[in-house]
Amino acid sequence: MVLPRAAKTQRRTRIQEEKEEQILEAALEVFSANGFRGSTIDQIAEVAGMSKPNLLYYFRTKEAMHRALIDRVLDTWLDPLREFNAEGNPVAEIRSYIRRKLEMARDFPRESRLFANEVLQGAPHIEDELKGPLKELVDEKAEVIRAWAKAGKIAKCDPYHLIFAIWSTTQHYADFDVQVRAVLGQENAGDGRFEDAARFLERLFVDGLQVREQPSSDYTEEI
Amino acid sequence: MVLPRAAKTQRRTRIQEEKEEQILEAALEVFSANGFRGSTIDQIAEVAGMSKPNLLYYFRTKEAMHRALIDRVLDTWLDPLREFNAEGNPVAEIRSYIRRKLEMARDFPRESRLFANEVLQGAPHIEDELKGPLKELVDEKAEVIRAWAKAGKIAKCDPYHLIFAIWSTTQHYADFDVQVRAVLGQENAGDGRFEDAARFLERLFVDGLQVREQPSSDYTEEI
DNA sequence: TGATAATTTGACCGGTTGGTAAACATTACA
DNA sequence: TGTAATGTTTACCAACCGGTCAAATTATCA
């Protein structure tokens, strides 16, 4: 037999699992840093420590590698949002969501950049995932937030744009890391910026979501 | 003479200015959509409506095209931050900065994506600009914000992370447009999402920056 | 151990890509 | 108008890139 990479229906060898693991790890490294088109199979092969034809023995094409990687990473990437709990304390839930997203930006920046690259270039490979599973999950959680607002537990606000704001502010620290470092300067070599960001963002969103009597727009017109 | 593309010291021909303009416009279109490595000179040539060697007559290399484009766009891209006025009303200044950044995300998404692509992939071509001019500008404006906070005009907060938050939330609507559209659904075909975003973000930041007596952290521990 | 299946690699192929050379066309201007 | 400078194109090249093939190597197990 000569096509074990098609061995999807059959039991996987130990060596198959190990090598596929190695390859996907290397693919994450390379794809997240260069985007799909910017990455070459040779690069991935070198990082994985194997020859190019060997990669292609496990994944028929570059696209297949990319897709397998996305499939594998997307689930865990959305976990924080799934944990969003309708029964919990609203402010605490939002706060903990922010914290978890920031931790992921710190601990899994490559995963963040993988998606950022993809979405930024028009999401040619994950359009279905965006319009399907992602949209459904967000719709569900947006409904939760809307209910909280309606019940007066948090300030009224557009739940979708709230989610976008949390996504963007937290992922910024992974996706635009070089810029953040450049602006903050050398002294922020450690992880301090993540703690500062956590303090700032938790405060921003929590204060911004407190229920208050007078609408904020009153402040607009002074001067 | 046969190297007019080196005609940097001499006076530029009318035709030179026109063609370079055409090329940079096409380069913006292509680079912003595909990133540097993902773009080909042929693509740019086709968009520009000229032959590949003709592009290379005006810009010696692909890199030179990219650099010229970045140089040209970076300045105007930073204009909103430059307008940030220390003498103005703090809340109004921040509010108007958010509005302007959102307008740019709506009207100049390609410029936003150009930088996003670049920074996301480690800013290999603009590292100097980040650590130089950008950092200096941000430092200056951060100082303004810090002074406002010290004077009690806005809540105390980390000015750098405030700027990061405004950048990320506003540019999100340009850089991750496909995702935003996918999540919001088809019905948001027009520019409505920008108006919704403006409402949400102005409220978020303005409320989050109001001076208040009790620190927000009090809310953390309930339940 | 030996035979069979699974894994790995070097050599190679066709298409693409950044860039060049030189001939050809057009413009500017004396 | 003539000519020199400027602008444009066709043909081409070498390197790269995704992918194939067949041979070689290693693992599996009766």
Coordinates of C-alpha atoms (C1' of nucleotides) in Angstrom, one line a residue:
Chain A
M1 CA 0.0 0.0 0.0
V2 CA 1.3 3.4 -0.8
L3 CA -1.2 6.1 0.4
P4 CA -1.2 6.1 4.2
R5 CA -1.9 9.8 4.3
A6 CA -5.4 8.8 3.1
A7 CA -5.5 6.5 6.2
K8 CA -8.3 8.6 7.6
T9 CA -10.8 5.8 7.9
Q10 CA -8.2 3.4 9.3
R11 CA -6.5 3.3 12.6
R12 CA -3.7 5.8 12.9
T13 CA -0.2 4.6 13.6
R14 CA 1.7 6.0 16.6
I15 CA 4.2 7.4 14.1
Q16 CA 1.5 9.0 12.1
E17 CA 0.1 10.9 15.0
E18 CA 3.5 12.0 16.1
K19 CA 4.6 13.2 12.7
E20 CA 1.3 15.0 12.0
E21 CA 1.6 16.6 15.3
Q22 CA 5.2 17.8 14.5
I23 CA 4.1 19.1 11.1
L24 CA 1.1 21.0 12.4
E25 CA 3.3 22.6 15.1
A26 CA 5.8 23.7 12.5
A27 CA 2.9 24.8 10.2
L28 CA 1.5 27.0 13.0
E29 CA 4.9 28.5 13.5
V30 CA 5.4 29.4 9.8
F31 CA 1.8 30.2 8.7
S32 CA 1.2 32.5 11.7
A33 CA 4.4 34.4 10.9
N34 CA 4.0 34.7 7.1
G35 CA 0.4 34.0 6.2
F36 CA -0.6 31.3 3.8
R37 CA 0.9 32.6 0.6
G38 CA 3.9 33.9 2.3
S39 CA 4.8 30.5 3.7
T40 CA 6.5 27.7 1.8
I41 CA 6.4 24.0 2.3
D42 CA 10.2 24.1 2.6
Q43 CA 10.1 26.5 5.5
I44 CA 7.6 24.3 7.3
A45 CA 9.7 21.2 6.5
E46 CA 12.8 22.8 7.9
V47 CA 11.1 23.8 11.1
A48 CA 9.6 20.4 11.4
G49 CA 13.0 18.8 10.8
M50 CA 11.8 16.6 7.9
S51 CA 12.0 16.7 4.2
K52 CA 9.5 18.3 1.9
P53 CA 8.2 15.1 0.3
N54 CA 7.8 13.7 3.8
L55 CA 5.4 16.5 4.7
L56 CA 3.5 15.8 1.5
Y57 CA 3.3 12.2 2.5
Y58 CA 1.1 13.2 5.5
F59 CA -0.7 16.1 3.9
R60 CA -1.4 15.9 0.2
T61 CA -1.1 19.7 -0.3
K62 CA -0.2 22.9 1.4
E63 CA -3.8 23.8 1.6
A64 CA -4.6 20.5 3.3
M65 CA -2.0 21.3 5.9
H66 CA -3.4 24.8 6.4
R67 CA -7.0 23.5 6.7
A68 CA -6.0 20.8 9.2
L69 CA -4.2 23.4 11.3
I70 CA -7.2 25.8 11.2
D71 CA -9.6 23.0 12.1
R72 CA -7.5 22.0 15.0
V73 CA -6.9 25.4 16.4
L74 CA -10.3 27.1 15.8
D75 CA -12.1 25.1 18.5
T76 CA -9.8 25.9 21.3
W77 CA -9.6 29.4 20.1
L78 CA -13.3 30.0 20.7
D79 CA -13.3 28.3 24.1
P80 CA -13.2 31.5 26.1
L81 CA -16.3 32.8 24.4
R82 CA -18.1 29.4 25.0
E83 CA -17.4 29.7 28.7
F84 CA -19.3 32.9 28.8
N85 CA -22.1 32.0 31.2
A86 CA -25.6 33.4 31.1
E87 CA -26.2 32.5 34.8
G88 CA -23.1 34.1 36.1
N89 CA -22.7 37.7 37.4
P90 CA -22.6 39.9 34.2
V91 CA -19.7 42.1 35.1
A92 CA -17.7 39.2 36.5
E93 CA -18.3 37.2 33.3
I94 CA -17.2 40.0 31.1
R95 CA -14.2 40.7 33.2
S96 CA -13.2 37.1 33.2
Y97 CA -13.7 36.9 29.5
I98 CA -11.3 39.8 29.0
R99 CA -8.8 38.2 31.3
R100 CA -8.9 34.9 29.5
K101 CA -8.6 36.5 26.0
L102 CA -5.6 38.4 27.2
E103 CA -4.0 35.3 28.6
M104 CA -4.5 33.6 25.3
A105 CA -2.9 36.6 23.5
R106 CA 0.0 36.2 25.8
D107 CA 0.3 32.4 25.8
F108 CA -0.9 31.6 22.2
P109 CA 0.1 34.6 20.0
R110 CA 0.7 32.3 17.1
E111 CA -2.8 31.1 17.0
S112 CA -4.1 34.6 17.2
R113 CA -1.9 35.7 14.3
L114 CA -2.9 32.7 12.2
F115 CA -6.5 33.8 12.2
A116 CA -5.5 37.5 11.9
N117 CA -3.5 36.8 8.8
E118 CA -6.4 34.8 7.4
V119 CA -9.1 37.2 8.1
L120 CA -7.0 40.2 7.1
Q121 CA -6.6 38.8 3.7
G122 CA -10.3 38.2 3.2
A123 CA -10.6 34.8 5.0
P124 CA -10.3 32.8 1.7
H125 CA -10.0 29.6 3.6
I126 CA -12.3 30.0 6.6
E127 CA -15.3 31.9 5.2
D128 CA -17.6 29.1 6.0
E129 CA -16.4 28.9 9.6
L130 CA -17.0 32.6 10.1
K131 CA -20.5 32.6 8.7
G132 CA -21.4 29.3 10.3
P133 CA -20.1 28.2 13.7
L134 CA -18.6 31.5 14.7
K135 CA -21.7 33.6 13.8
E136 CA -23.9 31.2 15.7
L137 CA -21.8 31.3 18.8
V138 CA -21.6 35.0 18.8
D139 CA -25.3 35.3 18.1
E140 CA -26.0 33.1 21.2
K141 CA -23.7 35.1 23.5
A142 CA -24.9 38.4 22.1
E143 CA -28.4 37.4 23.2
V144 CA -27.2 36.7 26.7
I145 CA -25.6 40.2 26.9
R146 CA -28.8 41.8 25.5
A147 CA -30.8 40.0 28.2
W148 CA -28.5 41.3 30.8
A149 CA -28.9 44.8 29.5
K150 CA -32.6 44.5 29.3
A151 CA -32.7 43.3 32.9
G152 CA -30.7 46.4 34.0
K153 CA -27.8 44.3 35.1
I154 CA -25.4 46.2 32.8
A155 CA -25.7 49.3 30.7
K156 CA -27.6 49.1 27.5
C157 CA -25.1 48.6 24.6
D158 CA -24.8 46.9 21.3
P159 CA -23.7 43.4 22.3
Y160 CA -22.0 42.6 19.0
H161 CA -19.8 45.7 19.1
L162 CA -19.0 44.9 22.7
I163 CA -17.7 41.5 21.6
F164 CA -15.8 43.1 18.7
A165 CA -14.2 45.6 21.1
I166 CA -13.1 42.8 23.5
W167 CA -11.7 40.8 20.7
S168 CA -9.8 43.6 19.1
T169 CA -8.4 45.1 22.3
T170 CA -7.1 41.8 23.6
Q171 CA -5.9 40.3 20.3
H172 CA -4.1 43.5 19.6
Y173 CA -1.4 42.4 22.1
A174 CA -0.8 39.3 20.1
D175 CA -1.3 40.4 16.5
F176 CA 0.5 43.8 16.8
D177 CA 3.0 42.8 19.3
V178 CA 6.0 44.3 17.5
Q179 CA 4.2 47.7 17.4
V180 CA 3.2 47.5 21.1
R181 CA 6.8 46.7 22.0
A182 CA 8.2 49.4 19.8
V183 CA 5.9 52.1 21.3
L184 CA 6.4 51.0 24.9
G185 CA 10.1 50.8 24.4
Q186 CA 12.8 48.2 25.4
E187 CA 12.1 48.3 29.1
N188 CA 8.9 46.4 28.6
A189 CA 10.7 43.2 27.6
G190 CA 8.9 40.9 30.0
D191 CA 5.2 40.3 30.3
G192 CA 4.4 43.4 32.2
R193 CA 2.5 44.9 29.3
F194 CA -0.1 42.2 29.6
E195 CA -0.7 43.0 33.3
D196 CA -1.0 46.7 32.5
A197 CA -3.3 45.9 29.7
A198 CA -5.4 43.7 31.9
R199 CA -5.8 46.4 34.5
F200 CA -6.6 49.0 31.9
L201 CA -9.1 46.9 29.9
E202 CA -10.9 45.5 32.8
R203 CA -11.4 49.0 34.2
L204 CA -12.4 50.4 30.8
F205 CA -15.1 47.8 30.1
V206 CA -16.4 47.5 33.6
D207 CA -16.8 51.2 34.1
G208 CA -18.2 51.5 30.6
L209 CA -20.8 49.0 31.4
Q210 CA -22.0 50.2 34.7
V211 CA -25.6 51.2 34.7
R212 CA -25.9 54.9 35.1
E213 CA -28.8 57.3 35.2
Q214 CA -27.8 60.1 32.8
P215 CA -26.7 59.0 29.4
S216 CA -23.1 59.7 28.7
S217 CA -23.8 61.8 25.7
D218 CA -24.4 64.7 28.1
Y219 CA -20.7 65.1 28.3
T220 CA -20.3 65.6 24.6
E221 CA -21.2 69.2 24.3
E222 CA -19.2 70.7 27.2
I223 CA -17.0 73.2 25.4
Chain B
M1 CA 20.5 58.3 -20.5
V2 CA 18.8 55.2 -19.4
L3 CA 18.0 55.3 -15.7
P4 CA 15.2 57.9 -15.2
R5 CA 13.9 56.0 -12.2
A6 CA 17.0 57.3 -10.5
A7 CA 15.8 60.7 -11.4
K8 CA 15.3 61.5 -7.7
T9 CA 17.6 64.4 -7.7
Q10 CA 16.4 65.9 -10.9
R11 CA 13.1 67.5 -11.7
R12 CA 10.3 64.9 -12.2
T13 CA 8.5 64.8 -15.5
R14 CA 4.8 65.1 -15.6
I15 CA 4.6 61.6 -17.0
Q16 CA 6.8 60.3 -14.2
E17 CA 4.5 61.7 -11.5
E18 CA 1.4 60.4 -13.2
K19 CA 2.8 56.9 -13.6
E20 CA 4.3 56.7 -10.2
E21 CA 0.9 57.8 -8.8
Q22 CA -0.8 55.1 -10.8
I23 CA 1.6 52.4 -9.7
L24 CA 1.4 53.3 -6.0
E25 CA -2.4 53.3 -6.2
A26 CA -2.3 49.8 -7.7
A27 CA 0.3 48.8 -5.2
L28 CA -1.9 49.9 -2.4
E29 CA -4.7 47.8 -3.8
V30 CA -2.6 44.7 -4.1
F31 CA -0.3 44.9 -1.1
S32 CA -3.1 45.7 1.3
A33 CA -5.1 42.7 0.1
N34 CA -2.3 40.1 0.0
G35 CA 0.6 41.4 2.1
F36 CA 4.1 41.9 0.7
R37 CA 5.1 38.3 0.0
G38 CA 1.6 37.4 -1.2
S39 CA 1.6 40.1 -3.9
T40 CA 3.3 39.8 -7.2
I41 CA 4.5 42.6 -9.5
D42 CA 2.3 41.1 -12.3
Q43 CA -0.8 41.7 -10.1
I44 CA 0.2 45.2 -9.5
A45 CA 1.0 45.8 -13.1
E46 CA -2.4 44.5 -14.2
V47 CA -4.2 46.7 -11.7
A48 CA -2.1 49.6 -12.8
G49 CA -2.8 48.8 -16.5
M50 CA 0.9 48.7 -17.5
S51 CA 3.4 46.0 -18.2
K52 CA 5.7 44.5 -15.5
P53 CA 8.9 45.9 -16.9
N54 CA 7.3 49.3 -17.0
L55 CA 6.7 49.2 -13.3
L56 CA 10.3 48.2 -12.8
Y57 CA 11.3 51.2 -14.8
Y58 CA 9.8 53.5 -12.2
F59 CA 10.6 51.3 -9.1
R60 CA 13.8 49.2 -9.3
T61 CA 12.4 46.4 -7.1
K62 CA 9.2 45.2 -5.5
E63 CA 10.7 46.3 -2.2
A64 CA 11.2 49.8 -3.5
M65 CA 7.6 50.0 -4.5
H66 CA 6.5 48.8 -1.1
R67 CA 8.7 51.3 0.7
A68 CA 7.6 54.2 -1.4
L69 CA 4.0 53.3 -0.7
I70 CA 4.6 53.0 3.1
D71 CA 6.4 56.3 3.2
R72 CA 3.6 58.0 1.4
V73 CA 0.8 56.6 3.4
L74 CA 2.3 56.6 6.9
D75 CA 2.2 60.3 7.3
T76 CA -1.5 60.8 6.5
W77 CA -2.2 57.7 8.5
L78 CA -0.9 59.3 11.7
D79 CA -2.7 62.6 11.1
P80 CA -5.6 61.9 13.5
L81 CA -3.3 61.4 16.3
R82 CA -1.3 64.5 15.5
E83 CA -4.5 66.5 15.7
F84 CA -4.9 65.4 19.3
N85 CA -4.9 68.8 21.0
A86 CA -3.6 69.3 24.6
E87 CA -5.6 72.5 24.9
G88 CA -8.9 71.1 24.0
N89 CA -11.6 69.5 26.2
P90 CA -10.2 66.1 27.1
V91 CA -13.3 64.1 26.6
A92 CA -14.2 65.9 23.4
E93 CA -10.7 65.3 22.1
I94 CA -10.8 61.6 22.7
R95 CA -14.2 61.4 21.3
S96 CA -13.3 63.1 18.2
Y97 CA -10.1 61.0 17.8
I98 CA -12.2 57.9 18.0
R99 CA -14.6 59.3 15.4
R100 CA -11.8 60.2 13.0
K101 CA -10.1 56.9 13.4
L102 CA -13.4 55.2 12.6
E103 CA -13.9 57.4 9.6
M104 CA -10.5 56.4 8.3
A105 CA -11.3 52.7 8.9
R106 CA -14.4 53.2 6.8
D107 CA -12.9 55.4 4.1
F108 CA -9.4 54.1 3.9
P109 CA -9.5 50.4 4.8
R110 CA -6.7 49.6 2.4
E111 CA -4.3 51.8 4.2
S112 CA -5.2 50.2 7.5
R113 CA -4.7 46.7 6.1
L114 CA -1.4 47.7 4.5
F115 CA 0.0 48.4 8.0
A116 CA -1.8 45.6 9.6
N117 CA -0.3 43.1 7.2
E118 CA 3.1 44.6 7.8
V119 CA 3.0 44.8 11.6
L120 CA 1.3 41.4 11.8
Q121 CA 4.3 39.8 10.0
G122 CA 6.8 41.3 12.3
A123 CA 7.1 44.7 10.6
P124 CA 10.2 43.7 8.6
H125 CA 10.0 46.8 6.5
I126 CA 8.9 49.5 8.9
E127 CA 10.6 48.7 12.2
D128 CA 12.5 52.0 12.1
E129 CA 9.3 54.0 11.6
L130 CA 7.7 52.2 14.6
K131 CA 10.6 52.8 16.9
G132 CA 11.2 56.3 15.7
P133 CA 8.5 58.7 14.5
L134 CA 5.6 56.6 15.7
K135 CA 7.0 56.1 19.2
E136 CA 7.8 59.7 19.5
L137 CA 4.4 60.8 18.5
V138 CA 2.7 58.4 20.9
D139 CA 5.0 59.4 23.7
E140 CA 4.0 63.0 23.2
K141 CA 0.3 62.4 23.2
A142 CA 0.5 59.9 26.1
E143 CA 2.1 62.7 28.1
V144 CA -0.9 64.9 27.2
I145 CA -3.3 62.3 28.4
R146 CA -1.3 61.7 31.6
A147 CA -1.5 65.4 32.3
W148 CA -5.2 65.4 31.9
A149 CA -5.6 62.5 34.3
K150 CA -3.3 64.2 36.8
A151 CA -5.4 67.4 36.6
G152 CA -8.5 65.3 37.4
K153 CA -10.0 66.1 34.0
I154 CA -10.3 62.4 33.1
A155 CA -10.0 59.2 35.1
K156 CA -6.5 58.0 35.8
C157 CA -5.5 55.4 33.3
D158 CA -2.5 54.1 31.4
P159 CA -2.3 56.5 28.4
Y160 CA -0.4 54.0 26.2
H161 CA -3.0 51.3 26.6
L162 CA -5.7 53.8 26.1
I163 CA -4.2 54.6 22.7
F164 CA -3.8 51.0 21.9
A165 CA -7.4 50.4 22.8
I166 CA -8.6 53.1 20.5
W167 CA -6.4 51.9 17.7
S168 CA -7.4 48.3 17.9
T169 CA -11.1 48.9 18.3
T170 CA -11.4 51.3 15.4
Q171 CA -9.0 49.6 13.0
H172 CA -10.8 46.3 13.7
Y173 CA -13.5 47.5 11.4
A174 CA -11.1 47.9 8.5
D175 CA -8.7 45.0 9.1
F176 CA -11.2 42.4 10.1
D177 CA -14.0 43.6 7.9
V178 CA -14.9 40.2 6.5
Q179 CA -15.3 38.8 10.0
V180 CA -17.4 41.7 11.2
R181 CA -19.6 41.3 8.2
A182 CA -19.9 37.6 8.6
V183 CA -20.9 37.9 12.2
L184 CA -23.3 40.7 11.7
G185 CA -24.9 39.0 8.8
Q186 CA -25.9 40.0 5.3
E187 CA -28.3 42.7 6.4
N188 CA -25.4 45.0 7.4
A189 CA -24.3 45.5 3.8
G190 CA -24.2 49.3 4.0
D191 CA -22.1 51.5 6.3
G192 CA -24.5 51.0 9.2
R193 CA -22.0 49.0 11.2
F194 CA -19.7 52.1 11.4
E195 CA -22.4 54.2 12.9
D196 CA -23.3 51.6 15.4
A197 CA -19.6 51.1 16.2
A198 CA -19.2 54.9 16.6
R199 CA -22.1 55.0 19.1
F200 CA -20.8 52.1 21.0
L201 CA -17.1 53.1 21.1
E202 CA -17.7 56.8 22.0
R203 CA -19.9 55.7 24.8
L204 CA -17.5 53.0 26.0
F205 CA -14.5 55.3 26.2
V206 CA -16.3 58.4 27.4
D207 CA -18.0 56.5 30.3
G208 CA -14.8 54.6 31.0
L209 CA -12.9 57.8 31.4
Q210 CA -15.3 59.7 33.6
V211 CA -13.7 60.7 36.9
R212 CA -15.5 58.7 39.6
E213 CA -15.0 58.5 43.3
Q214 CA -15.0 54.8 44.1
P215 CA -12.6 52.8 42.0
S216 CA -14.3 50.4 39.7
S217 CA -12.6 47.4 41.2
D218 CA -15.3 47.4 43.9
Y219 CA -17.6 45.8 41.5
T220 CA -15.3 42.8 41.0
E221 CA -16.1 40.8 44.0
E222 CA -19.9 40.9 44.1
I223 CA -20.7 37.2 43.8
Chain C
dT1 C1' 14.2 -14.0 10.5
dG2 C1' 12.0 -12.7 6.4
dA3 C1' 8.5 -10.6 3.9
dT4 C1' 5.3 -7.1 3.7
dA5 C1' 3.7 -2.6 4.7
dA6 C1' 4.9 2.0 6.2
dT7 C1' 8.0 5.8 5.9
dT8 C1' 11.6 8.8 4.0
dT9 C1' 14.4 11.0 0.6
dG10 C1' 16.9 12.7 -3.7
dA11 C1' 16.1 13.8 -8.2
dC12 C1' 13.1 16.0 -10.9
dC13 C1' 9.1 18.7 -13.4
dG14 C1' 6.2 22.4 -14.9
dG15 C1' 4.6 26.8 -13.6
dT16 C1' 5.5 31.1 -11.3
dT17 C1' 8.1 35.1 -9.9
dG18 C1' 11.4 38.9 -9.5
dG19 C1' 14.2 41.0 -12.4
dT20 C1' 17.2 42.0 -17.0
dA21 C1' 18.5 43.2 -21.9
dA22 C1' 17.8 45.3 -25.8
dA23 C1' 14.9 46.8 -29.3
dC24 C1' 11.2 49.9 -30.2
dA25 C1' 8.2 54.0 -29.5
dT26 C1' 7.3 58.4 -27.9
dT27 C1' 8.2 62.9 -26.0
dA28 C1' 10.7 67.2 -25.3
dC29 C1' 13.1 70.7 -27.1
dA30 C1' 16.8 73.2 -29.9
Chain D
dT1 C1' 12.0 69.0 -38.1
dG2 C1' 15.6 66.3 -36.2
dT3 C1' 17.7 64.3 -32.4
dA4 C1' 18.6 63.1 -27.9
dA5 C1' 16.3 61.8 -23.7
dT6 C1' 12.5 59.5 -21.9
dG7 C1' 9.2 55.8 -21.9
dT8 C1' 7.4 51.0 -23.2
dT9 C1' 7.4 46.3 -24.6
dT10 C1' 8.8 41.6 -26.1
dA11 C1' 11.7 38.0 -25.1
dC12 C1' 14.1 36.0 -21.8
dC13 C1' 16.6 34.1 -17.4
dA14 C1' 17.6 32.1 -13.0
dA15 C1' 15.7 31.1 -8.7
dC16 C1' 11.8 29.5 -6.3
dC17 C1' 7.8 26.8 -5.4
dG18 C1' 4.2 23.2 -5.1
dG19 C1' 4.1 18.7 -6.1
dT20 C1' 5.4 13.8 -8.2
dC21 C1' 8.0 9.5 -8.6
dA22 C1' 10.7 5.9 -7.8
dA23 C1' 14.0 4.1 -5.2
dA24 C1' 15.8 3.4 -0.6
dT25 C1' 15.1 2.8 4.3
dT26 C1' 12.7 1.5 8.4
dA27 C1' 9.0 -0.5 11.1
dT28 C1' 5.7 -4.4 11.8
dC29 C1' 4.6 -8.8 12.7
dA30 C1' 3.7 -13.8 11.2

